[in-house]
Amino acid sequence: EIVMTHSPATLSLSPGERATPSCRASQSVSTNLAWYQQKPGQAPRLLIYGASTRATGVPARFSGSGSGTEFTLTISSLQSEDFAVYYCQQYNNWPYTFGQGTKLEIK
Amino acid sequence: EVQLLQSGGDLVQPGGSLRLSCAASGFTFSNYAMTWVRQAPGKGLEWVSTISGSGGYTFYADSVKGRFTISRDNSKNTLFLQLNSLRAEDTAVYYCAKGINVDYGNWFDSWGQGTLVTVSS
Protein backbone atom coordinates (compact mmCIF):
# COMPACT_ATOMS: atom_id res chain seq x y z
CA GLU A 1 0.00 0.00 0.00
CA ILE A 2 1.12 3.55 -0.73
CA VAL A 3 1.71 5.53 2.44
CA MET A 4 0.90 9.24 2.32
CA THR A 5 2.76 11.45 4.80
CA HIS A 6 1.82 15.03 5.59
CA SER A 7 4.17 17.69 6.86
CA PRO A 8 3.94 19.43 9.12
CA ALA A 9 1.31 17.77 11.29
CA THR A 10 0.27 21.20 12.58
CA LEU A 11 0.75 24.57 10.96
CA SER A 12 0.20 27.70 13.06
CA LEU A 13 -0.33 30.83 10.99
CA SER A 14 -2.18 34.14 11.08
CA PRO A 15 -4.94 35.32 8.74
CA GLY A 16 -3.46 36.86 5.61
CA GLU A 17 -0.39 34.63 5.68
CA ARG A 18 0.49 32.01 3.09
CA ALA A 19 0.13 28.31 3.96
CA THR A 20 1.94 25.47 2.18
CA PRO A 21 1.15 22.07 3.72
CA SER A 22 2.91 19.22 1.97
CA CYS A 23 2.19 15.58 1.26
CA ARG A 24 4.68 12.87 0.29
CA ALA A 25 3.87 9.50 -1.26
CA SER A 26 5.93 6.40 -0.50
CA GLN A 27 6.04 5.69 -4.22
CA SER A 28 5.09 7.61 -7.33
CA VAL A 29 1.40 8.37 -7.80
CA SER A 30 1.97 10.52 -10.91
CA THR A 31 -0.56 13.36 -10.57
CA ASN A 32 -3.30 11.09 -9.20
CA LEU A 33 -3.68 13.07 -6.02
CA ALA A 34 -6.54 14.97 -4.41
CA TRP A 35 -6.73 17.40 -1.50
CA TYR A 36 -9.65 17.72 0.91
CA GLN A 37 -10.53 20.19 3.65
CA GLN A 38 -12.34 19.06 6.78
CA LYS A 39 -13.77 21.27 9.51
CA PRO A 40 -14.81 19.92 12.93
CA GLY A 41 -18.06 17.96 12.79
CA GLN A 42 -18.27 18.20 9.00
CA ALA A 43 -17.66 15.87 6.10
CA PRO A 44 -14.54 16.41 4.00
CA ARG A 45 -14.77 18.82 1.06
CA LEU A 46 -12.91 18.29 -2.22
CA LEU A 47 -10.49 21.11 -3.01
CA ILE A 48 -8.03 19.83 -5.63
CA TYR A 49 -7.82 16.82 -7.95
CA GLY A 50 -5.23 15.78 -10.50
CA ALA A 51 -2.70 17.39 -8.13
CA SER A 52 -3.44 20.88 -9.43
CA THR A 53 -7.02 21.28 -10.67
CA ARG A 54 -9.36 23.22 -8.42
CA ALA A 55 -12.74 21.64 -7.81
CA THR A 56 -15.91 23.54 -8.66
CA GLY A 57 -16.54 26.46 -6.33
CA VAL A 58 -13.13 26.39 -4.64
CA PRO A 59 -11.67 29.88 -4.23
CA ALA A 60 -8.68 30.84 -6.36
CA ARG A 61 -6.49 31.30 -3.26
CA PHE A 62 -6.22 27.49 -3.14
CA SER A 63 -3.76 25.87 -5.53
CA GLY A 64 -2.00 22.54 -5.79
CA SER A 65 1.30 21.49 -7.27
CA GLY A 66 3.59 18.52 -7.55
CA SER A 67 3.88 15.13 -9.21
CA GLY A 68 5.40 11.77 -8.48
CA THR A 69 5.96 11.68 -4.74
CA GLU A 70 5.98 15.32 -3.62
CA PHE A 71 2.89 17.53 -3.47
CA THR A 72 2.02 20.89 -2.01
CA LEU A 73 -1.24 22.67 -1.31
CA THR A 74 -0.91 26.44 -1.27
CA ILE A 75 -3.37 28.82 0.34
CA SER A 76 -2.17 32.21 -0.80
CA SER A 77 -3.75 34.42 1.87
CA LEU A 78 -5.45 32.70 4.77
CA GLN A 79 -9.03 33.59 5.57
CA SER A 80 -10.66 32.75 8.90
CA GLU A 81 -12.70 29.98 7.28
CA ASP A 82 -9.55 28.22 6.03
CA PHE A 83 -8.43 27.02 9.47
CA ALA A 84 -9.20 23.31 9.26
CA VAL A 85 -7.55 19.95 8.65
CA TYR A 86 -6.25 19.19 5.16
CA TYR A 87 -5.87 15.66 3.78
CA CYS A 88 -4.24 14.36 0.62
CA GLN A 89 -5.50 11.17 -1.07
CA GLN A 90 -3.84 9.10 -3.77
CA TYR A 91 -5.95 7.25 -6.32
CA ASN A 92 -3.13 5.86 -8.44
CA ASN A 93 -3.18 2.41 -6.82
CA TRP A 94 -5.51 0.24 -4.77
CA PRO A 95 -6.05 0.61 -1.93
CA TYR A 96 -6.74 4.32 -2.14
CA THR A 97 -4.96 5.95 0.78
CA PHE A 98 -5.18 9.21 2.69
CA GLY A 99 -2.51 11.01 4.63
CA GLN A 100 -2.96 11.61 8.33
CA GLY A 101 -3.68 15.28 7.70
CA THR A 102 -2.22 18.71 8.42
CA LYS A 103 -4.08 20.78 10.98
CA LEU A 104 -4.00 24.46 10.09
CA GLU A 105 -4.55 26.48 13.26
CA ILE A 106 -4.73 30.16 14.07
CA LYS A 107 -1.53 31.53 15.57
CA GLU B 1 -27.78 19.50 -6.41
CA VAL B 2 -26.06 16.28 -5.35
CA GLN B 3 -27.30 14.97 -1.99
CA LEU B 4 -26.15 11.90 -0.09
CA LEU B 5 -28.29 11.13 2.94
CA GLN B 6 -26.92 8.51 5.28
CA SER B 7 -28.57 6.33 7.91
CA GLY B 8 -27.96 3.19 9.92
CA GLY B 9 -25.27 4.06 12.44
CA ASP B 10 -25.74 2.67 15.93
CA LEU B 11 -24.15 1.20 19.04
CA VAL B 12 -23.44 -2.50 18.51
CA GLN B 13 -21.67 -5.17 20.53
CA PRO B 14 -18.40 -6.74 19.37
CA GLY B 15 -19.15 -9.52 16.91
CA GLY B 16 -22.41 -7.87 15.91
CA SER B 17 -23.70 -6.64 12.56
CA LEU B 18 -25.05 -3.42 11.11
CA ARG B 19 -26.19 -2.14 7.73
CA LEU B 20 -25.46 1.40 6.62
CA SER B 21 -27.42 3.13 3.86
CA CYS B 22 -26.73 6.15 1.67
CA ALA B 23 -29.61 7.55 -0.38
CA ALA B 24 -28.45 9.54 -3.39
CA SER B 25 -30.21 12.25 -5.38
CA GLY B 26 -29.35 14.99 -7.85
CA PHE B 27 -27.31 12.85 -10.26
CA THR B 28 -27.59 9.69 -12.35
CA PHE B 29 -26.62 7.24 -9.62
CA SER B 30 -25.69 4.29 -11.85
CA ASN B 31 -23.15 6.41 -13.76
CA TYR B 32 -20.83 6.77 -10.78
CA ALA B 33 -18.75 4.56 -8.55
CA MET B 34 -19.49 5.02 -4.86
CA THR B 35 -17.20 4.69 -1.87
CA TRP B 36 -17.27 4.34 1.91
CA VAL B 37 -14.65 6.19 3.95
CA ARG B 38 -14.40 6.04 7.73
CA GLN B 39 -12.86 8.20 10.42
CA ALA B 40 -12.12 6.86 13.88
CA PRO B 41 -12.58 9.34 16.74
CA GLY B 42 -9.86 11.99 16.58
CA LYS B 43 -8.14 10.24 13.67
CA GLY B 44 -7.71 10.70 9.95
CA LEU B 45 -9.64 9.38 6.97
CA GLU B 46 -9.50 5.71 5.95
CA TRP B 47 -10.78 4.39 2.63
CA VAL B 48 -12.99 1.34 3.28
CA SER B 49 -14.61 0.14 0.05
CA THR B 50 -15.61 1.15 -3.48
CA ILE B 51 -18.24 -0.23 -5.83
CA SER B 52 -18.49 0.50 -9.55
CA GLY B 53 -21.56 2.09 -11.06
CA SER B 54 -22.96 -1.23 -12.28
CA GLY B 55 -22.05 -2.99 -9.06
CA GLY B 56 -19.86 -5.39 -11.02
CA TYR B 57 -16.59 -4.35 -9.39
CA THR B 58 -15.97 -4.07 -5.67
CA PHE B 59 -12.81 -3.17 -3.77
CA TYR B 60 -12.08 -3.45 -0.05
CA ALA B 61 -9.44 -2.37 2.43
CA ASP B 62 -7.59 -5.34 3.94
CA SER B 63 -8.84 -4.27 7.38
CA VAL B 64 -12.46 -5.03 6.42
CA LYS B 65 -12.14 -7.67 3.69
CA GLY B 66 -14.29 -10.70 4.45
CA ARG B 67 -16.29 -8.83 7.10
CA PHE B 68 -17.85 -5.88 5.23
CA THR B 69 -19.87 -6.04 2.01
CA ILE B 70 -20.58 -3.05 -0.22
CA SER B 71 -23.62 -3.13 -2.50
CA ARG B 72 -25.95 -0.81 -4.34
CA ASP B 73 -29.53 -0.74 -5.61
CA ASN B 74 -29.51 1.45 -8.71
CA SER B 75 -33.31 1.24 -8.98
CA LYS B 76 -33.54 2.95 -5.59
CA ASN B 77 -30.43 5.16 -5.89
CA THR B 78 -29.09 3.71 -2.66
CA LEU B 79 -25.67 2.53 -1.53
CA PHE B 80 -25.21 0.04 1.29
CA LEU B 81 -22.46 -1.22 3.56
CA GLN B 82 -23.08 -4.42 5.49
CA LEU B 83 -20.80 -4.62 8.53
CA ASN B 84 -20.37 -8.07 10.11
CA SER B 85 -18.11 -9.43 12.83
CA LEU B 86 -17.63 -5.92 14.16
CA ARG B 87 -14.63 -5.07 16.31
CA ALA B 88 -13.88 -2.18 18.62
CA GLU B 89 -11.46 -0.79 16.04
CA ASP B 90 -14.35 -0.43 13.58
CA THR B 91 -15.74 2.38 15.74
CA ALA B 92 -15.83 5.41 13.48
CA VAL B 93 -17.91 7.89 11.58
CA TYR B 94 -18.65 6.30 8.21
CA TYR B 95 -19.05 8.55 5.17
CA CYS B 96 -20.40 7.64 1.78
CA ALA B 97 -18.81 9.52 -1.10
CA LYS B 98 -19.48 9.90 -4.80
CA GLY B 99 -16.67 9.16 -7.21
CA ILE B 100 -16.11 10.97 -10.46
CA ASN B 101 -16.36 8.09 -12.90
CA VAL B 102 -18.28 4.88 -13.35
CA ASP B 103 -15.60 2.27 -12.69
CA TYR B 104 -13.24 3.25 -9.88
CA GLY B 105 -14.30 6.60 -8.54
CA ASN B 106 -10.81 8.01 -8.18
CA TRP B 107 -11.50 11.15 -6.13
CA PHE B 108 -14.68 12.06 -4.29
CA ASP B 109 -16.59 15.21 -5.15
CA SER B 110 -19.58 14.84 -2.84
CA TRP B 111 -19.87 13.35 0.63
CA GLY B 112 -22.68 12.27 2.92
CA GLN B 113 -23.10 13.77 6.36
CA GLY B 114 -21.57 10.75 8.09
CA THR B 115 -23.05 8.19 10.45
CA LEU B 116 -21.49 7.00 13.71
CA VAL B 117 -20.88 3.33 14.33
CA THR B 118 -19.83 2.49 17.88
CA VAL B 119 -18.68 -1.03 18.70
CA SER B 120 -18.69 -1.60 22.43
CA SER B 121 -20.05 -3.98 25.04
Short mmCIF file of N, CA and C in Angstrom, two decimals, chain A residues 94, chain B residues 27-35 50-59 70-79 97-106:
data_model
loop_
_atom_site.label_atom_id
_atom_site.label_comp_id
_atom_site.label_asym_id
_atom_site.label_seq_id
_atom_site.Cartn_x
_atom_site.Cartn_y
_atom_site.Cartn_z
N TRP A 94 -4.70 0.78 -5.86
CA TRP A 94 -5.51 0.24 -4.77
C TRP A 94 -4.57 -0.34 -3.71
N PHE B 27 -28.19 13.29 -9.18
CA PHE B 27 -27.31 12.85 -10.26
C PHE B 27 -27.75 11.45 -10.69
N THR B 28 -27.26 11.02 -11.84
CA THR B 28 -27.59 9.69 -12.35
C THR B 28 -26.74 8.67 -11.61
N PHE B 29 -27.33 8.06 -10.61
CA PHE B 29 -26.62 7.24 -9.62
C PHE B 29 -25.79 6.13 -10.28
N SER B 30 -26.37 5.45 -11.25
CA SER B 30 -25.69 4.29 -11.85
C SER B 30 -24.48 4.67 -12.69
N ASN B 31 -24.29 5.95 -12.95
CA ASN B 31 -23.15 6.41 -13.76
C ASN B 31 -21.89 6.66 -12.95
N TYR B 32 -21.95 6.42 -11.63
CA TYR B 32 -20.83 6.77 -10.78
C TYR B 32 -20.51 5.66 -9.78
N ALA B 33 -19.20 5.41 -9.64
CA ALA B 33 -18.75 4.56 -8.55
C ALA B 33 -19.01 5.26 -7.23
N MET B 34 -19.24 4.48 -6.19
CA MET B 34 -19.49 5.02 -4.86
C MET B 34 -18.54 4.36 -3.86
N THR B 35 -18.23 5.10 -2.82
CA THR B 35 -17.20 4.69 -1.87
C THR B 35 -17.65 4.93 -0.44
N THR B 50 -15.07 0.49 -2.29
CA THR B 50 -15.61 1.15 -3.48
C THR B 50 -16.38 0.14 -4.31
N ILE B 51 -17.46 0.60 -4.93
CA ILE B 51 -18.24 -0.23 -5.83
C ILE B 51 -18.44 0.54 -7.13
N SER B 52 -18.30 -0.14 -8.26
CA SER B 52 -18.49 0.50 -9.55
C SER B 52 -19.96 0.85 -9.77
N GLY B 53 -20.21 1.63 -10.80
CA GLY B 53 -21.56 2.09 -11.06
C GLY B 53 -22.55 0.96 -11.32
N SER B 54 -22.09 -0.08 -11.98
CA SER B 54 -22.96 -1.23 -12.28
C SER B 54 -23.06 -2.19 -11.10
N GLY B 55 -22.13 -2.04 -10.17
CA GLY B 55 -22.05 -2.99 -9.06
C GLY B 55 -21.18 -4.19 -9.38
N GLY B 56 -20.63 -4.23 -10.59
CA GLY B 56 -19.86 -5.39 -11.02
C GLY B 56 -18.47 -5.50 -10.43
N TYR B 57 -17.92 -4.37 -10.00
CA TYR B 57 -16.59 -4.35 -9.39
C TYR B 57 -16.71 -3.85 -7.96
N THR B 58 -16.03 -4.54 -7.06
CA THR B 58 -15.97 -4.07 -5.67
C THR B 58 -14.53 -4.17 -5.18
N PHE B 59 -14.16 -3.24 -4.31
CA PHE B 59 -12.81 -3.17 -3.77
C PHE B 59 -12.92 -2.93 -2.27
N ILE B 70 -20.00 -4.23 0.41
CA ILE B 70 -20.58 -3.05 -0.22
C ILE B 70 -21.55 -3.51 -1.31
N SER B 71 -22.65 -2.81 -1.45
CA SER B 71 -23.62 -3.13 -2.50
C SER B 71 -24.38 -1.87 -2.86
N ARG B 72 -25.15 -1.96 -3.94
CA ARG B 72 -25.95 -0.81 -4.34
C ARG B 72 -27.22 -1.29 -5.02
N ASP B 73 -28.26 -0.49 -4.92
CA ASP B 73 -29.53 -0.74 -5.61
C ASP B 73 -29.76 0.46 -6.52
N ASN B 74 -29.42 0.30 -7.79
CA ASN B 74 -29.51 1.45 -8.71
C ASN B 74 -30.97 1.82 -9.00
N SER B 75 -31.90 0.91 -8.78
CA SER B 75 -33.31 1.24 -8.98
C SER B 75 -33.83 2.15 -7.88
N LYS B 76 -33.14 2.12 -6.73
CA LYS B 76 -33.54 2.95 -5.59
C LYS B 76 -32.50 4.01 -5.24
N ASN B 77 -31.48 4.15 -6.09
CA ASN B 77 -30.43 5.16 -5.89
C ASN B 77 -29.85 5.09 -4.48
N THR B 78 -29.55 3.90 -4.04
CA THR B 78 -29.09 3.71 -2.66
C THR B 78 -27.85 2.82 -2.61
N LEU B 79 -26.91 3.25 -1.79
CA LEU B 79 -25.67 2.53 -1.53
C LEU B 79 -25.77 1.91 -0.14
N ALA B 97 -19.36 8.48 -0.23
CA ALA B 97 -18.81 9.52 -1.10
C ALA B 97 -19.00 9.14 -2.55
N LYS B 98 -19.28 10.11 -3.37
CA LYS B 98 -19.48 9.90 -4.80
C LYS B 98 -18.17 10.05 -5.54
N GLY B 99 -17.85 9.07 -6.37
CA GLY B 99 -16.67 9.16 -7.21
C GLY B 99 -16.94 9.99 -8.44
N ILE B 100 -15.94 10.10 -9.29
CA ILE B 100 -16.11 10.97 -10.46
C ILE B 100 -16.18 10.19 -11.77
N ASN B 101 -16.14 8.87 -11.70
CA ASN B 101 -16.36 8.09 -12.90
C ASN B 101 -17.07 6.79 -12.56
N VAL B 102 -17.40 6.02 -13.56
CA VAL B 102 -18.28 4.88 -13.35
C VAL B 102 -17.56 3.66 -12.78
N ASP B 103 -16.27 3.52 -13.06
CA ASP B 103 -15.60 2.27 -12.69
C ASP B 103 -14.93 2.30 -11.31
N TYR B 104 -14.06 3.28 -11.09
CA TYR B 104 -13.24 3.25 -9.88
C TYR B 104 -13.44 4.43 -8.94
N GLY B 105 -14.05 5.47 -9.42
CA GLY B 105 -14.30 6.60 -8.54
C GLY B 105 -13.19 7.60 -8.50
N ASN B 106 -11.99 7.14 -8.27
CA ASN B 106 -10.81 8.01 -8.18
C ASN B 106 -10.91 8.97 -7.00
#
